[in-house]
Coordinates of C-alpha atoms (C1' of nucleotides) in Angstrom, one line a residue:
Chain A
X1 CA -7.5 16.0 -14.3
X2 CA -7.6 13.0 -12.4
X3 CA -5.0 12.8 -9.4
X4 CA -4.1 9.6 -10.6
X5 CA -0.9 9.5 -8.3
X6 CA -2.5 9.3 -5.2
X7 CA -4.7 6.8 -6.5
X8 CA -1.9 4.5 -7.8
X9 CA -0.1 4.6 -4.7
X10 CA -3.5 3.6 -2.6
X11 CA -4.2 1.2 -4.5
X12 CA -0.6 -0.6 -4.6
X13 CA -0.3 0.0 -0.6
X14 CA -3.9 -1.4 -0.6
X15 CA -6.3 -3.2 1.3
X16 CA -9.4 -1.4 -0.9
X17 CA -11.6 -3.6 -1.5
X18 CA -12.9 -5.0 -4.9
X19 CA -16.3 -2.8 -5.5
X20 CA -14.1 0.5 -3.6
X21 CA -11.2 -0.2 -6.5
X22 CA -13.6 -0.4 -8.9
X23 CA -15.6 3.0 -7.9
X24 CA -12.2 5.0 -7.9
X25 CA -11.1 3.4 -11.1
X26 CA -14.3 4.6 -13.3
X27 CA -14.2 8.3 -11.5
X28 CA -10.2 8.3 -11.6
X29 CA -10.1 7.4 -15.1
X30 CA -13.4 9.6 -16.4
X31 CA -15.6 6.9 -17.5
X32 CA -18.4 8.3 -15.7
X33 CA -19.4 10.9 -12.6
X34 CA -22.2 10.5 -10.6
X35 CA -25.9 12.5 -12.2
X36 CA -27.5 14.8 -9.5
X37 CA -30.4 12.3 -9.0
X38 CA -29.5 9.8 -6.8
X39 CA -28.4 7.0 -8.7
X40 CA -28.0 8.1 -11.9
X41 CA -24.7 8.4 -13.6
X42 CA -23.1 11.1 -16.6
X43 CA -21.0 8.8 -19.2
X44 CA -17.8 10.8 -20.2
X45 CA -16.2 10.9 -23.2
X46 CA -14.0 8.5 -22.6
X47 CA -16.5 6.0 -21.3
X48 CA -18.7 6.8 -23.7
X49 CA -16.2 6.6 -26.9
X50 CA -16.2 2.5 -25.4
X51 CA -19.9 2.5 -25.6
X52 CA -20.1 3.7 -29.2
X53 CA -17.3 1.7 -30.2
X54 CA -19.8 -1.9 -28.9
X55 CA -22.8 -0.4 -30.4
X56 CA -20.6 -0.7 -33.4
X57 CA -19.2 -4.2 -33.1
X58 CA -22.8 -5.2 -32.1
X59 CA -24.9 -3.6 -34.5
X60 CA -22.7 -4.7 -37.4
X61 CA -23.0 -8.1 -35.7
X62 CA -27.2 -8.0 -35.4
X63 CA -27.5 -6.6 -39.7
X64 CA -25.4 -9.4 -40.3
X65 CA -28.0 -11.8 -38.9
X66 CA -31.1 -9.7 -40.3
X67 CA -32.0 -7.0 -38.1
X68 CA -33.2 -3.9 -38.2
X69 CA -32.6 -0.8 -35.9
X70 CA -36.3 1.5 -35.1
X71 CA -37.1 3.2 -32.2
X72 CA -40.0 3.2 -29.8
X73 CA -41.5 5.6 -27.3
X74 CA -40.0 6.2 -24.1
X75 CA -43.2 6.8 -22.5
X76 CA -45.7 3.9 -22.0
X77 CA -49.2 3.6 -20.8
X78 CA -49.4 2.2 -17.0
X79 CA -52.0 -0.4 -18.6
X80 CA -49.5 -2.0 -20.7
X81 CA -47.7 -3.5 -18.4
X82 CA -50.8 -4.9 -16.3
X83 CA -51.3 -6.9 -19.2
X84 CA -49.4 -9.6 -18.5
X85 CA -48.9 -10.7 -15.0
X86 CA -45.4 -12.2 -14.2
X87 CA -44.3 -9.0 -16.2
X88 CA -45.6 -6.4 -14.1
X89 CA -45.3 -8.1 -10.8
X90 CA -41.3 -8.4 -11.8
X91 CA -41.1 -4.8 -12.8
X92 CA -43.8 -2.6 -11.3
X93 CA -42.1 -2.0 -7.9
X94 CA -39.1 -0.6 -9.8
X95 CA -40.9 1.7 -12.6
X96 CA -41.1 5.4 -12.5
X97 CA -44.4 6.6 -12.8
X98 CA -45.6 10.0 -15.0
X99 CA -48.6 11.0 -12.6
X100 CA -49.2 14.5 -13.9
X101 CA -48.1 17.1 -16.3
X102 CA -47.7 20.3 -14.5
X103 CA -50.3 21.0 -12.3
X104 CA -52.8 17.9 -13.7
X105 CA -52.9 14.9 -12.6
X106 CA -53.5 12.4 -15.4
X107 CA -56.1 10.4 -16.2
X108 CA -53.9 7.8 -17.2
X109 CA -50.3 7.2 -15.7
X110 CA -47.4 6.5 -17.8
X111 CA -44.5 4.5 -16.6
X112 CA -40.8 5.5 -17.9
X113 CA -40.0 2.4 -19.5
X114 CA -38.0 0.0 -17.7
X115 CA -38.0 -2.6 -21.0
X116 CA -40.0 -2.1 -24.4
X117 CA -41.7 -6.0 -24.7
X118 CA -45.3 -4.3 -23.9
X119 CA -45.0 -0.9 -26.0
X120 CA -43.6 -3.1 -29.0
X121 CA -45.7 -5.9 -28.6
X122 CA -48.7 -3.1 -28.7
X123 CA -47.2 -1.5 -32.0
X124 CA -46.9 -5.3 -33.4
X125 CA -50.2 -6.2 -32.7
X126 CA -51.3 -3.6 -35.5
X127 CA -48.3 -4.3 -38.1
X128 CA -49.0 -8.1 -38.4
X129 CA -51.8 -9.7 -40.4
X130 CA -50.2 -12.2 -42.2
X131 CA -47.4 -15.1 -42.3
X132 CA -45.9 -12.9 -45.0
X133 CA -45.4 -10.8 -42.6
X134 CA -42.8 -12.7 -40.8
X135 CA -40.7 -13.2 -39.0
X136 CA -40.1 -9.6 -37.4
X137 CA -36.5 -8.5 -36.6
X138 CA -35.9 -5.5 -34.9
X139 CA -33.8 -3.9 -32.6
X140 CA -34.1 -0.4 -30.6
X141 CA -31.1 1.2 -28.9
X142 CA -32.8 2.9 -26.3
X143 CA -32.5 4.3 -22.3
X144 CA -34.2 2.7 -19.4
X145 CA -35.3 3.5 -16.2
X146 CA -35.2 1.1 -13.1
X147 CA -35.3 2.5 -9.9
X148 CA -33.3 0.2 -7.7
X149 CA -32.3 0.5 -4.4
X150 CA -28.8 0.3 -4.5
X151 CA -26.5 1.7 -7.4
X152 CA -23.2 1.4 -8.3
X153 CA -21.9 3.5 -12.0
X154 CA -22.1 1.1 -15.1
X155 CA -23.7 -1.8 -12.8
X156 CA -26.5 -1.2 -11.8
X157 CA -28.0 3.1 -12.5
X158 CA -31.0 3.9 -12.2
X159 CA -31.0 4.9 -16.0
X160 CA -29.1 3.1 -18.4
X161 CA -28.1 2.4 -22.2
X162 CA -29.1 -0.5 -23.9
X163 CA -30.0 -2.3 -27.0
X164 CA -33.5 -4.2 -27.2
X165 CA -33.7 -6.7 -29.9
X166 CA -37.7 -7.7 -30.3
X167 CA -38.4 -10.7 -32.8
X168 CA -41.6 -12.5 -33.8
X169 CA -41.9 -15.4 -35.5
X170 CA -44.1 -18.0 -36.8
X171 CA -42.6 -21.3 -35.1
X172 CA -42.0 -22.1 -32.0
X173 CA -38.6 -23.5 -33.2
X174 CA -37.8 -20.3 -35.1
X175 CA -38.2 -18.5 -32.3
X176 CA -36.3 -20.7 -30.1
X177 CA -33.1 -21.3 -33.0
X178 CA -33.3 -17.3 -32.8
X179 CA -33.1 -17.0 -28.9
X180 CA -29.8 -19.1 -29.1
X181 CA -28.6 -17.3 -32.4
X182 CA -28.4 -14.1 -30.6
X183 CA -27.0 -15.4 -27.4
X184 CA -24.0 -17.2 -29.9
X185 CA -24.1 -13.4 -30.7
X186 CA -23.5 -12.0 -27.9
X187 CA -21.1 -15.1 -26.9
X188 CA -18.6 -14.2 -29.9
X189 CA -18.8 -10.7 -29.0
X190 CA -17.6 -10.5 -25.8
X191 CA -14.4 -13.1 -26.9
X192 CA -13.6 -11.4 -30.0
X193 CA -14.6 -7.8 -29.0
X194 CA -14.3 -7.8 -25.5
X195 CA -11.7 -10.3 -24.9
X196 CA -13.7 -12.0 -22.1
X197 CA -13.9 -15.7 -21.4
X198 CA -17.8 -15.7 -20.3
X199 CA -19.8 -19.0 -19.6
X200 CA -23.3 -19.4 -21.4
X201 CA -26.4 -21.5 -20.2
X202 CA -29.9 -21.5 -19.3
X203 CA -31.4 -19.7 -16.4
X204 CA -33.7 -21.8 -13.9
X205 CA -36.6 -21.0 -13.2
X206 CA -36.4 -18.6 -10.4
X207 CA -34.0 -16.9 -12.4
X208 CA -35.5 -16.0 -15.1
X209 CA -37.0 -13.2 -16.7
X210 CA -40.1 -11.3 -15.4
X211 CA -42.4 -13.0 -18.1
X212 CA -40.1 -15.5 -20.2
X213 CA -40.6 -18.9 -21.1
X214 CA -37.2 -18.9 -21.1
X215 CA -33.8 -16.9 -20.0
X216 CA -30.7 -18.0 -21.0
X217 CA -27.9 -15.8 -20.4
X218 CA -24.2 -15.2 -20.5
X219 CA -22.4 -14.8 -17.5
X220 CA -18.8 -12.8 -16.9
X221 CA -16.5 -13.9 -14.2
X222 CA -14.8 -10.6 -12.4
X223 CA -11.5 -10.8 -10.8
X224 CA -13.0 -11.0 -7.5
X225 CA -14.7 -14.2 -8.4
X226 CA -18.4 -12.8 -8.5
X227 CA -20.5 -13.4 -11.2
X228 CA -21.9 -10.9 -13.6
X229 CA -25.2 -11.1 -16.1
X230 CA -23.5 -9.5 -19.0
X231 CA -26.4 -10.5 -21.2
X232 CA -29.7 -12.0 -21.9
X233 CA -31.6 -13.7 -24.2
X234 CA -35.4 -14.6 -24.2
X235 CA -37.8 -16.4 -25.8
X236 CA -41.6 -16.0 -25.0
X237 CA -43.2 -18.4 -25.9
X238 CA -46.5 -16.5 -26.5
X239 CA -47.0 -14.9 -23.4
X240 CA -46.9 -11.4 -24.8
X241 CA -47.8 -12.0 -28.1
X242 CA -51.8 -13.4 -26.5
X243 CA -51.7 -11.1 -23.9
X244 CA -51.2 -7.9 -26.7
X245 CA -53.6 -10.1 -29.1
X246 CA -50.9 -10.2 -32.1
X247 CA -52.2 -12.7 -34.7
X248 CA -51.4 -13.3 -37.9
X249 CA -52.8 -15.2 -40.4
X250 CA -51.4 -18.7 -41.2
X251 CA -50.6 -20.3 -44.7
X252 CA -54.0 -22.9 -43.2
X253 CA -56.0 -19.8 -43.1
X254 CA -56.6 -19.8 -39.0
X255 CA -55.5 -17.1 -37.0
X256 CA -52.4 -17.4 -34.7
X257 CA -50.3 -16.1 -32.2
X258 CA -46.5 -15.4 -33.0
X259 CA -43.8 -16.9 -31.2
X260 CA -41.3 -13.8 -29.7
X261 CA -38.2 -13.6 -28.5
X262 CA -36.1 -10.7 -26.7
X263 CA -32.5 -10.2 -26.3
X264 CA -30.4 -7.3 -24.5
X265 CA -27.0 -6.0 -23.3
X266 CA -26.3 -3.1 -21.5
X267 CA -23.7 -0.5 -20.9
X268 CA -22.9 -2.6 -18.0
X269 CA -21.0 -4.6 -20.3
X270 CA -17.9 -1.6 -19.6
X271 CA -18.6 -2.8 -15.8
X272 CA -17.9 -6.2 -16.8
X273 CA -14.6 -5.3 -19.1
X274 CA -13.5 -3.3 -15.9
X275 CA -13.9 -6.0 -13.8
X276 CA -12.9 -8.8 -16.0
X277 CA -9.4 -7.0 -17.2
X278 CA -8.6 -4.2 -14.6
X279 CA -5.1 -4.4 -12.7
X280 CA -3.8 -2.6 -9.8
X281 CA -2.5 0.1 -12.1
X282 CA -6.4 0.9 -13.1
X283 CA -8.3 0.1 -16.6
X284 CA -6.8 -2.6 -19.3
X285 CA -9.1 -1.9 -22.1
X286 CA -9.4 -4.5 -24.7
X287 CA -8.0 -2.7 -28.2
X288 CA -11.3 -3.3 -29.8
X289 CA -13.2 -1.2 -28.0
X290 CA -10.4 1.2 -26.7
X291 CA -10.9 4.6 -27.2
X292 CA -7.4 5.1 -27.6
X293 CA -5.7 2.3 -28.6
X294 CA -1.8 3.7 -28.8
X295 CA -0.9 6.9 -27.1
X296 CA 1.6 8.4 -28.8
X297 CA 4.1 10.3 -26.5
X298 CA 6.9 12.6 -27.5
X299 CA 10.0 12.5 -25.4
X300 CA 11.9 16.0 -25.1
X301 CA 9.2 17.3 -26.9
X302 CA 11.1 21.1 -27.3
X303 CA 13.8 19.4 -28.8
X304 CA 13.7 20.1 -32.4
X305 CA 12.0 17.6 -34.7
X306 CA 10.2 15.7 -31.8
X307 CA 6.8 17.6 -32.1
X308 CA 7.2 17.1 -35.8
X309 CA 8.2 13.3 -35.8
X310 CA 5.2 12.7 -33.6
X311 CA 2.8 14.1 -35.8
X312 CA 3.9 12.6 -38.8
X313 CA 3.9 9.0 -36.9
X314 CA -0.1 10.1 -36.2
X315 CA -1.2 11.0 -39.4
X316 CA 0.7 7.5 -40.8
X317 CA -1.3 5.2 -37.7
X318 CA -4.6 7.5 -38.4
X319 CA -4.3 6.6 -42.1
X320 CA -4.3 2.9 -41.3
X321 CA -7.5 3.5 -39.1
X322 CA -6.0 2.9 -35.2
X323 CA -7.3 5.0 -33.1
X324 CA -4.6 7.5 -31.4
X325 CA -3.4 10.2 -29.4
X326 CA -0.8 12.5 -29.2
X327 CA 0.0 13.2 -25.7
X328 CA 1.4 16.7 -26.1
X329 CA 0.1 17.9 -22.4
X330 CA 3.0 19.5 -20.7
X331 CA 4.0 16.9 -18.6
X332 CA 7.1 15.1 -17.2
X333 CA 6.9 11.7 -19.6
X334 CA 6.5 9.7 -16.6
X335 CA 3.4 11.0 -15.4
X336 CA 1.8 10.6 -18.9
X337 CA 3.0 6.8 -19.1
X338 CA 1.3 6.2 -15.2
X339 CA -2.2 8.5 -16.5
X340 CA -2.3 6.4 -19.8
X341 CA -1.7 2.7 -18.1
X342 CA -4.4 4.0 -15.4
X343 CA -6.4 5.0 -18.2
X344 CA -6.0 1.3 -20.0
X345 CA -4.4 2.5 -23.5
X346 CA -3.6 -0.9 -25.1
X347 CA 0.1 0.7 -26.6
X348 CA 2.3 3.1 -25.6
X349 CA 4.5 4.6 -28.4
X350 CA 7.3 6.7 -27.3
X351 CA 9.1 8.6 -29.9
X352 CA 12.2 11.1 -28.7
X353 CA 15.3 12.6 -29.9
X354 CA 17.2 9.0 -29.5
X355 CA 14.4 7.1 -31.4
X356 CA 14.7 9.8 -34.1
X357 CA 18.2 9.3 -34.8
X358 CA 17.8 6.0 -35.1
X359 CA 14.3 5.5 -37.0
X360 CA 12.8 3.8 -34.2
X361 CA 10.4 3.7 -31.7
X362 CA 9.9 2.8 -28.2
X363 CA 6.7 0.6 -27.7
X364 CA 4.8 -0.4 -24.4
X365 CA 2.0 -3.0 -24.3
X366 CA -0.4 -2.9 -21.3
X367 CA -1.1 -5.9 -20.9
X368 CA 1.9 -7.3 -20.1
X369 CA 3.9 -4.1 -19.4
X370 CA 6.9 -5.3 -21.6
X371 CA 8.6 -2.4 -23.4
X372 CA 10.4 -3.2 -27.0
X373 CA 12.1 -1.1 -29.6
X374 CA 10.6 -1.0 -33.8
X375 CA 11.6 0.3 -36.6
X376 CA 9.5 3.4 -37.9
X377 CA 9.3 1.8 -41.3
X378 CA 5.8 -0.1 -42.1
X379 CA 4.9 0.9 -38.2
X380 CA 0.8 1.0 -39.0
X381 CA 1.5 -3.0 -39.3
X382 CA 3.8 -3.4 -36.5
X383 CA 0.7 -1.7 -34.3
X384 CA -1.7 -3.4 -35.9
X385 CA -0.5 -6.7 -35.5
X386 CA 0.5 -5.6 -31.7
X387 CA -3.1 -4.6 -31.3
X388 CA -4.1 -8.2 -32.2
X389 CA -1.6 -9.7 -29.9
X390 CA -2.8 -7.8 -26.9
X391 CA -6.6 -9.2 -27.7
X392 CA -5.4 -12.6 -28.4
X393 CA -3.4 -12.6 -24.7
X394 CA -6.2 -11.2 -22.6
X395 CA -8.4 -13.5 -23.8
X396 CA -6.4 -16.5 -23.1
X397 CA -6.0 -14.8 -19.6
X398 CA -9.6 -14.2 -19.0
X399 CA -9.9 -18.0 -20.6
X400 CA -7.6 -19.3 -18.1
X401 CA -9.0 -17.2 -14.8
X402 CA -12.1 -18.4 -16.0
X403 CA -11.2 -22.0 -16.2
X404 CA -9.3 -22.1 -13.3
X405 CA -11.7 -20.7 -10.9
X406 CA -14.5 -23.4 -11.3
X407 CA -14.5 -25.8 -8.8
X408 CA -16.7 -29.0 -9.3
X409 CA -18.3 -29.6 -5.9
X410 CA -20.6 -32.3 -4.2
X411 CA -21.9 -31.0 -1.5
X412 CA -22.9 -28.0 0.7
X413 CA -19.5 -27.8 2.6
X414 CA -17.3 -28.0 -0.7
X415 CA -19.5 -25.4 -2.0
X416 CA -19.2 -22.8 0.8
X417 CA -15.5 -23.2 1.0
X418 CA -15.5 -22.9 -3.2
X419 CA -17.7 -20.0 -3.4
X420 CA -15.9 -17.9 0.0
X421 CA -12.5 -18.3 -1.9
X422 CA -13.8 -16.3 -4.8
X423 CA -15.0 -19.3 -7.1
X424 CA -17.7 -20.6 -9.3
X425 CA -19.0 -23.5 -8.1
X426 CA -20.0 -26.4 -10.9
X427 CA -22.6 -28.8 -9.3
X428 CA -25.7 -31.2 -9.6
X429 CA -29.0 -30.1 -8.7
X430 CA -32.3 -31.9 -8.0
X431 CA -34.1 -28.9 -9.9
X432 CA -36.5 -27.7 -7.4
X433 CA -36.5 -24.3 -6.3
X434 CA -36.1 -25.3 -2.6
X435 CA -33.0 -26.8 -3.1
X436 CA -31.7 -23.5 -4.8
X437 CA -32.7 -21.0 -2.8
X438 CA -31.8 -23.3 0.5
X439 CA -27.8 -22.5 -1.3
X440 CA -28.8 -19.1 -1.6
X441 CA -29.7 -18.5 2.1
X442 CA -26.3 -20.5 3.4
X443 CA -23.8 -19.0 0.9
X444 CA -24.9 -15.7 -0.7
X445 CA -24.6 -17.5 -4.3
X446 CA -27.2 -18.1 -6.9
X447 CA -27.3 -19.9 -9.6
X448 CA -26.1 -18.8 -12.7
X449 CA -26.7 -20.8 -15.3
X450 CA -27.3 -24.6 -16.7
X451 CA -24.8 -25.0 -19.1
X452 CA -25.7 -26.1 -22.8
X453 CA -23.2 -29.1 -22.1
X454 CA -25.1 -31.3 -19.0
X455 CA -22.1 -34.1 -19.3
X456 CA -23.1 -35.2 -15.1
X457 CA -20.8 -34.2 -12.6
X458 CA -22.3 -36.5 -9.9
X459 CA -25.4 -38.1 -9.8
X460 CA -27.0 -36.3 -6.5
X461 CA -28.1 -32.7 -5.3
X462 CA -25.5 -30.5 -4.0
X463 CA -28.0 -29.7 -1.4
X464 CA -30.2 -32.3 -0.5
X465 CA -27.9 -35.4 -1.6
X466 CA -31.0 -36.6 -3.5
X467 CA -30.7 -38.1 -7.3
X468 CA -30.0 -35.0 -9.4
X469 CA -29.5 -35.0 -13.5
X470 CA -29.0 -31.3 -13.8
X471 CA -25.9 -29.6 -13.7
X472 CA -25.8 -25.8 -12.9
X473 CA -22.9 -23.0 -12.4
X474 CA -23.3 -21.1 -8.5
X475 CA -21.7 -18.2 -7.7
X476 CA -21.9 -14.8 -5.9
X477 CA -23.5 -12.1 -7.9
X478 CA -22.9 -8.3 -8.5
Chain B
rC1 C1' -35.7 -0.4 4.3
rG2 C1' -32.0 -2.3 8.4
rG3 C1' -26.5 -2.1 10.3
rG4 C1' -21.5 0.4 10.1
rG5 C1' -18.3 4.6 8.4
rC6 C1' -17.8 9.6 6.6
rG7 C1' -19.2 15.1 5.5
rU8 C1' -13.3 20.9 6.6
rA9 C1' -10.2 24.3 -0.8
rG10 C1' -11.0 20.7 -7.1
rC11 C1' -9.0 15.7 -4.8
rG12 C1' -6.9 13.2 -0.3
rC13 C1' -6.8 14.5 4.7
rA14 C1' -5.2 16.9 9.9
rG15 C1' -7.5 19.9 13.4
rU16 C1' -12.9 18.2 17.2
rU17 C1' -11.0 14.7 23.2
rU18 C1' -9.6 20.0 26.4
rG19 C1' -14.1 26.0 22.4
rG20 C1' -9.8 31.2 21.2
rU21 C1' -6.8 34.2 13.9
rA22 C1' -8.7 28.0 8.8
rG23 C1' -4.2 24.1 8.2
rC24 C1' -1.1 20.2 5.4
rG25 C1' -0.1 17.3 0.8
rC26 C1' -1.5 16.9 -4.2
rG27 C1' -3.8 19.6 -8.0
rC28 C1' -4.6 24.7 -10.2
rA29 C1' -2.4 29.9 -12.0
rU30 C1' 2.2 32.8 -13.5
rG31 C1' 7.5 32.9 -14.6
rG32 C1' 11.9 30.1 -15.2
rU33 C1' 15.0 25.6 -15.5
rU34 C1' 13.6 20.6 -17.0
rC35 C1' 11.8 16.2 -20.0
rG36 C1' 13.6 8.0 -21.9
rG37 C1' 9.0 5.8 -15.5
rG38 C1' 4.9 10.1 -11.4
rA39 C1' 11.0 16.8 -12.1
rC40 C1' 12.5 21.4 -9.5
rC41 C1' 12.7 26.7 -7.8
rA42 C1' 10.0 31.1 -6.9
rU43 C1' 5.4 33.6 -6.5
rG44 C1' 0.1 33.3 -6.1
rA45 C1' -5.3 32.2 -6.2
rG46 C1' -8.7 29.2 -3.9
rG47 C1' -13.1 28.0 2.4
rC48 C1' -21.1 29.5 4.4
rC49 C1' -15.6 23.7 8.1
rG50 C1' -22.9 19.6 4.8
rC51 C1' -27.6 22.6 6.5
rG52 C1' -30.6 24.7 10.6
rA53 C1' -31.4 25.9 15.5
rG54 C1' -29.2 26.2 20.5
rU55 C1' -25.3 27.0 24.6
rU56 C1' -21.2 30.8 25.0
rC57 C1' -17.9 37.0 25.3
rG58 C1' -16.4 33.5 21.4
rA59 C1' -18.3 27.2 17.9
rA60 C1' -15.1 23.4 12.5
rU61 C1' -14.8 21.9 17.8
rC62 C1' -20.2 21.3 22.8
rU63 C1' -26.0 20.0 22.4
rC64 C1' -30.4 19.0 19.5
rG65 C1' -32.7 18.3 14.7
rC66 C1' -32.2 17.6 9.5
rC67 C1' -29.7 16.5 4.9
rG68 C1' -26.1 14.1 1.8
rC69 C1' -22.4 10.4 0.5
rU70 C1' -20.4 5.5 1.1
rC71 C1' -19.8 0.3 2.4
rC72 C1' -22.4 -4.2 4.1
rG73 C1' -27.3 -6.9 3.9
rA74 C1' -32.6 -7.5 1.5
rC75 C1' -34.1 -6.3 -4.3
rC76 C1' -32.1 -6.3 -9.3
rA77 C1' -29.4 -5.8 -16.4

RNA sequence: CGGGGCGUAGCGCAGUUUGGUAGCGCGCAUGGUUCGGGACCAUGAGGCCGCGAGUUCGAAUCUCGCCGCUCCGACCA
C-alpha cells in the first residue's frame, strides 16, 4: 500500500518540484512502476482501468465516424522504413533493431515498430485496385517502441500504448476534411471526456511530423505552464502512398496515388489528465474516465447494519452503471478519505450509523472538497447528476487556467518574461524557421501550434520585428 | 551524451567527518480496544549497508574501480 501520508505531508510542506510531484503522484497512487528495462514502465490496474476506459470513449467516438479497428504486425522489415526519407531520418536513430534470432544473425533486420505508416501502407499497396475501394478507414490499437534518451512514466517510455488511425482516400480534400475531422475528434474528447481545455492548430514546419505534409496537433496546458502534445493528426499528402506504390484505379481509367492521412493519441494522455487536474493532495480524475468514480465508505463499520447499508447503497449505484467501491479495508475513516482524494475518486460517499438513522448520506466531491448531506432515496440520480457537475467544473477550471495563462506578446523581452512565469505565449511570426528556432535557443520554448483562428495580433515578428501575418502559440514543452 | 544529487529493512531517512555489536519513523504480522478527517496499547518479523577489489586485528564508514537511480540540459508522442 502506498504510504500516502508521508507523501501528503511532503508535498503540502513542499518545495518538490513539478516533474518530482508528478513522479511520486503516479508511483504513490499505482498508476504505473517502473519495467526492469530502463525506461520502460508496468501500467497498474488502476492506471490501466483509465486507459481502457479512453480506448472506450475513443473508439466509440472513431465507429461513429466510420472506422474500423485491425491489427498489424509488430515486427517490420528494416527496408520499410528506408523507403521514404524524411521518415526514417526522423525515426531511425530511435528504433529498436531485431538483428538475430538466437544465435543467427539475419539476413534482413527488423525494426520494433516505432509507428505503423510503412507496414500499413505496404499491406495497402496490395488491398487497393480500385476507386471502389475507397476511402480506407482503419484504426489499430497497438504498442510502440521508441527508444529515447530520457524517460519519464506515461510521458515519454520507451514502449507505449496507442491507437493508430491509417486513412486513404481518393481527394486531396477528402483526405485533408478527414485530417481535421479526427483532430475535432480528439478536440471533443479531451473537453467532454477528459475535461481539459486544450488549444488546437497547425504545426510549422520544423515541427512537424517525420514525413507529413502536414501536423496539426492539440496541445494541453499543465499546471506548471508547459505545454504538452496530447495528440496528432496528419495528412500525407502522397508521400507514402508513392513511395509504397499504392494505386488505385480512377473512375477516368488512369492509375493514381491515394491521398493518406494518420492520426494518434497515446497513453500519455493519463500524463496530461495528471498534469492538467492534479492538486497538492495527488490525482483529480475526471469522472469519465475514473476508475472509481464514488468510493463508498462505511463509518463504524462493526456497528450493526453498516456493512449491510453499504452494500445495498453498491448494488443500487452498480445498477445504475457508476463505477464504485466499497472501501471495507480496516482502516481508521480518515485515512481512507486522504488514500481516496490522493487517489483522485471524483465522490466520496460516507454512510455510518448517524446517516442510517436518518436515511442519508454524507457526500464529498473532489474537486472542490465541499462535503454535503442527501437523502438515500433516488441516490443513483443524486450521483449521477454530481458526477456531471464535477466534469462540467473542471472543465471550466482547466478553461479558465487555460485562458488565463496566454499572454499576447510583441517581442523577444515580453516573451521571455511570459514564457519564465509559466505562460503560453500568443505571437506573430515572420514564418521562417530562423526566426523560430532563434526563440528556441533564447527561451527553451517552441512553438506549438498556428491556431485555426489567424485574427493578427500585431503586424511584425516577435523575433526579428519584421512584417509577420502568422500567428503561432510558444511555450515550454514536456 | 554532458552537469549536479543519491544508493543503509517494503517506503522515507540517520549513522560515514573521527573505522569498533545495524539504528529511527512509517508500513507489515499477531492480539485487544477503537472508528464522522491520517486512532491507541502490547508483542513480533524483516538487512550481502548497490557490486567488486584493496588498506586494517576490525570497514556502512577509508582508497580504487564498476553498476544503478534521479534531476537539469541536447533529442522526442
Amino acid at each position: 500500500m502506498a504510504d500516502s501520508k508521508q507523501f501528503v505531508k511532503e508535498i503540502a510542506d513542499m518545495k518538490v518540484d513539478f516533474p518530482q510531484w508528478y513522479t511520486d503522484v503516479v508511483m504513490k497512487t499505482e498508476l504505473a512502476d517502473y519495467g526492469p528495462v530502463k525506461g520502460t514502465m508496468v501500467i497498474r490496474p488502476y492506471g490501466y482501468e483509465i486507459w481502457e476506459n479512453i480506448q472506450h470513449a475513443l473508439d466509440k467516438r472513431f465507429k461513429e465516424t466510420g472506422h474500423k479497428n485491425a491489427y498489424f504486425p509488430l515486427l517490420i522489415p528494416y527496408s520499410y522504413l528506408l523507403k521514404e526519407a524524411e521518415h526514417v531520418e526522423g525515426f531511425a536513430p530511435e528504433v529498436a533493431l531485431v538483428t538475430h534470432v538466437g544465435d543467427n544473425e539475419l539476413e534482413e533486420k527488423l525494426v520494433v515498430r516505432p509507428t505503423s505508416e510503412t507496414i500499413i501502407c505496404e499491406m495497402y499497396s496490395r488491398w487497393i485496385h480500385s476507386y471502389r475501394d475507397l476511402p480506407l478507414l482503419i484504426n489499430q490499437w497497438a504498442n510502440v517502441v521508441r527508444w529515447e534518451k530520457t524517460t519519464r512514466p506515461f510521458l515519454r517510455t520507451s514502449e507505449f500504448l496507442w491507437q493508430e488511425g491509417h486513412t486513404l482516400h481518393i481527394t486531396s480534400e477528402e483526405a485533408k476534411e478527414e485530417t481535421l475531422k479526427m483532430l475535432e475528434v480528439y478536440r471533443e474528447f479531451m473537453q467532454n471526456v477528459l475535461a481539459i481545455e486544450v488549444i488546437i492548430g497547425r504545426k510549422t514546419e520544423s515541427e512537424k511530423f517525420a514525413g507529413a505534409q502536414e501536423t496539426y496537433a492539440m496541445e494541453a496546458m499543465m499546471l506548471d505552464g508547459k505545454s504538452l502534445q496530447a495528440g496528432t493528426s496528419h495528412f500525407f499528402g502522397t508521400n507514402f502512398s508513392a513511395a509504397f506504390d499504392i494505386k488505385f484505379s480512377d473512375r477516368d481509367g488512369t492509375l493514381k496515388n491515394p491521398y493518406q492521412t494518420s492520426w494518434g493519441v497515446s497513453t500519455r494522455l493519463i500524463g496530461a489528465l495528471i498534469m492538467a487536474h492534479g492538486d497538492q493532495r495527488g490525482l483529480k480524475l475526471p469522472p469519465r474516465v475514473a476508475p472509481v468514480q464514488c468510493v463508498i465508505i462505511p463509518i463504524a463499520p462493526h456497528k450493526e447494519g453498516v456493512n449491510e447499508k453499504a452494500a445495498e447503497i453498491a448494488e443500487i449505484l452498480k445498477k445504475a452503471g457508476i463505477r464504485i467501491e466499497v472501501d471495507n479495508r480496516d482502516q481508521s475513516p480518515g485515512w481512507k478519505f486522504n488514500e481516496w482524494e490522493m487517489k483522485g475518486a471524483p465522490i466520496r460517499l460516507e454512510i455510518g450509523p448517524r446517516d442510517i438513522e436518518n436515511g442519508q448520506c454524507v457526500l464529498a466531491r473532489r474537486d472542490t472538497n465541499e462535503k454535503s448531506i442527501a437523502p438515500l432515496e433516488n441516490i443513483e440520480n443524486t450521483i449521477n447528476n454530481l458526477l456531471n457537475d464535477i466534469h462540467d467544473n473542471m472543465l471550466a477550471q482547466s478553461h479558465e487556467f487555460v485562458h488565463s495563462h496566454i499572454k499576447v506578446c510583441a517581442n523577444m523581452d515580453e516573451l521571455t518574461e511570459a514564457v519564465n512565469t509559466q505562460n503560453f505565449v500568443k505571437t506573430m511570426w515572420c514564418g521562417s524557421h530562423e526566426c523560430e528556432s532563434a526563440v528556441k535557443a533564447a527561451t527553451a520554448a517552441s512553438s506549438r501550434v498556428m491556431p485555426f483562428d489567424q485574427t493578427p495580433v500585431g503586424d511584425k515578428c516577435v523575433c526579428c520585428g519584421k512584417k509577420a501575418d502568422k500567428v503561432v502559440y510558444f511555450a515550454k514543452a514536456y
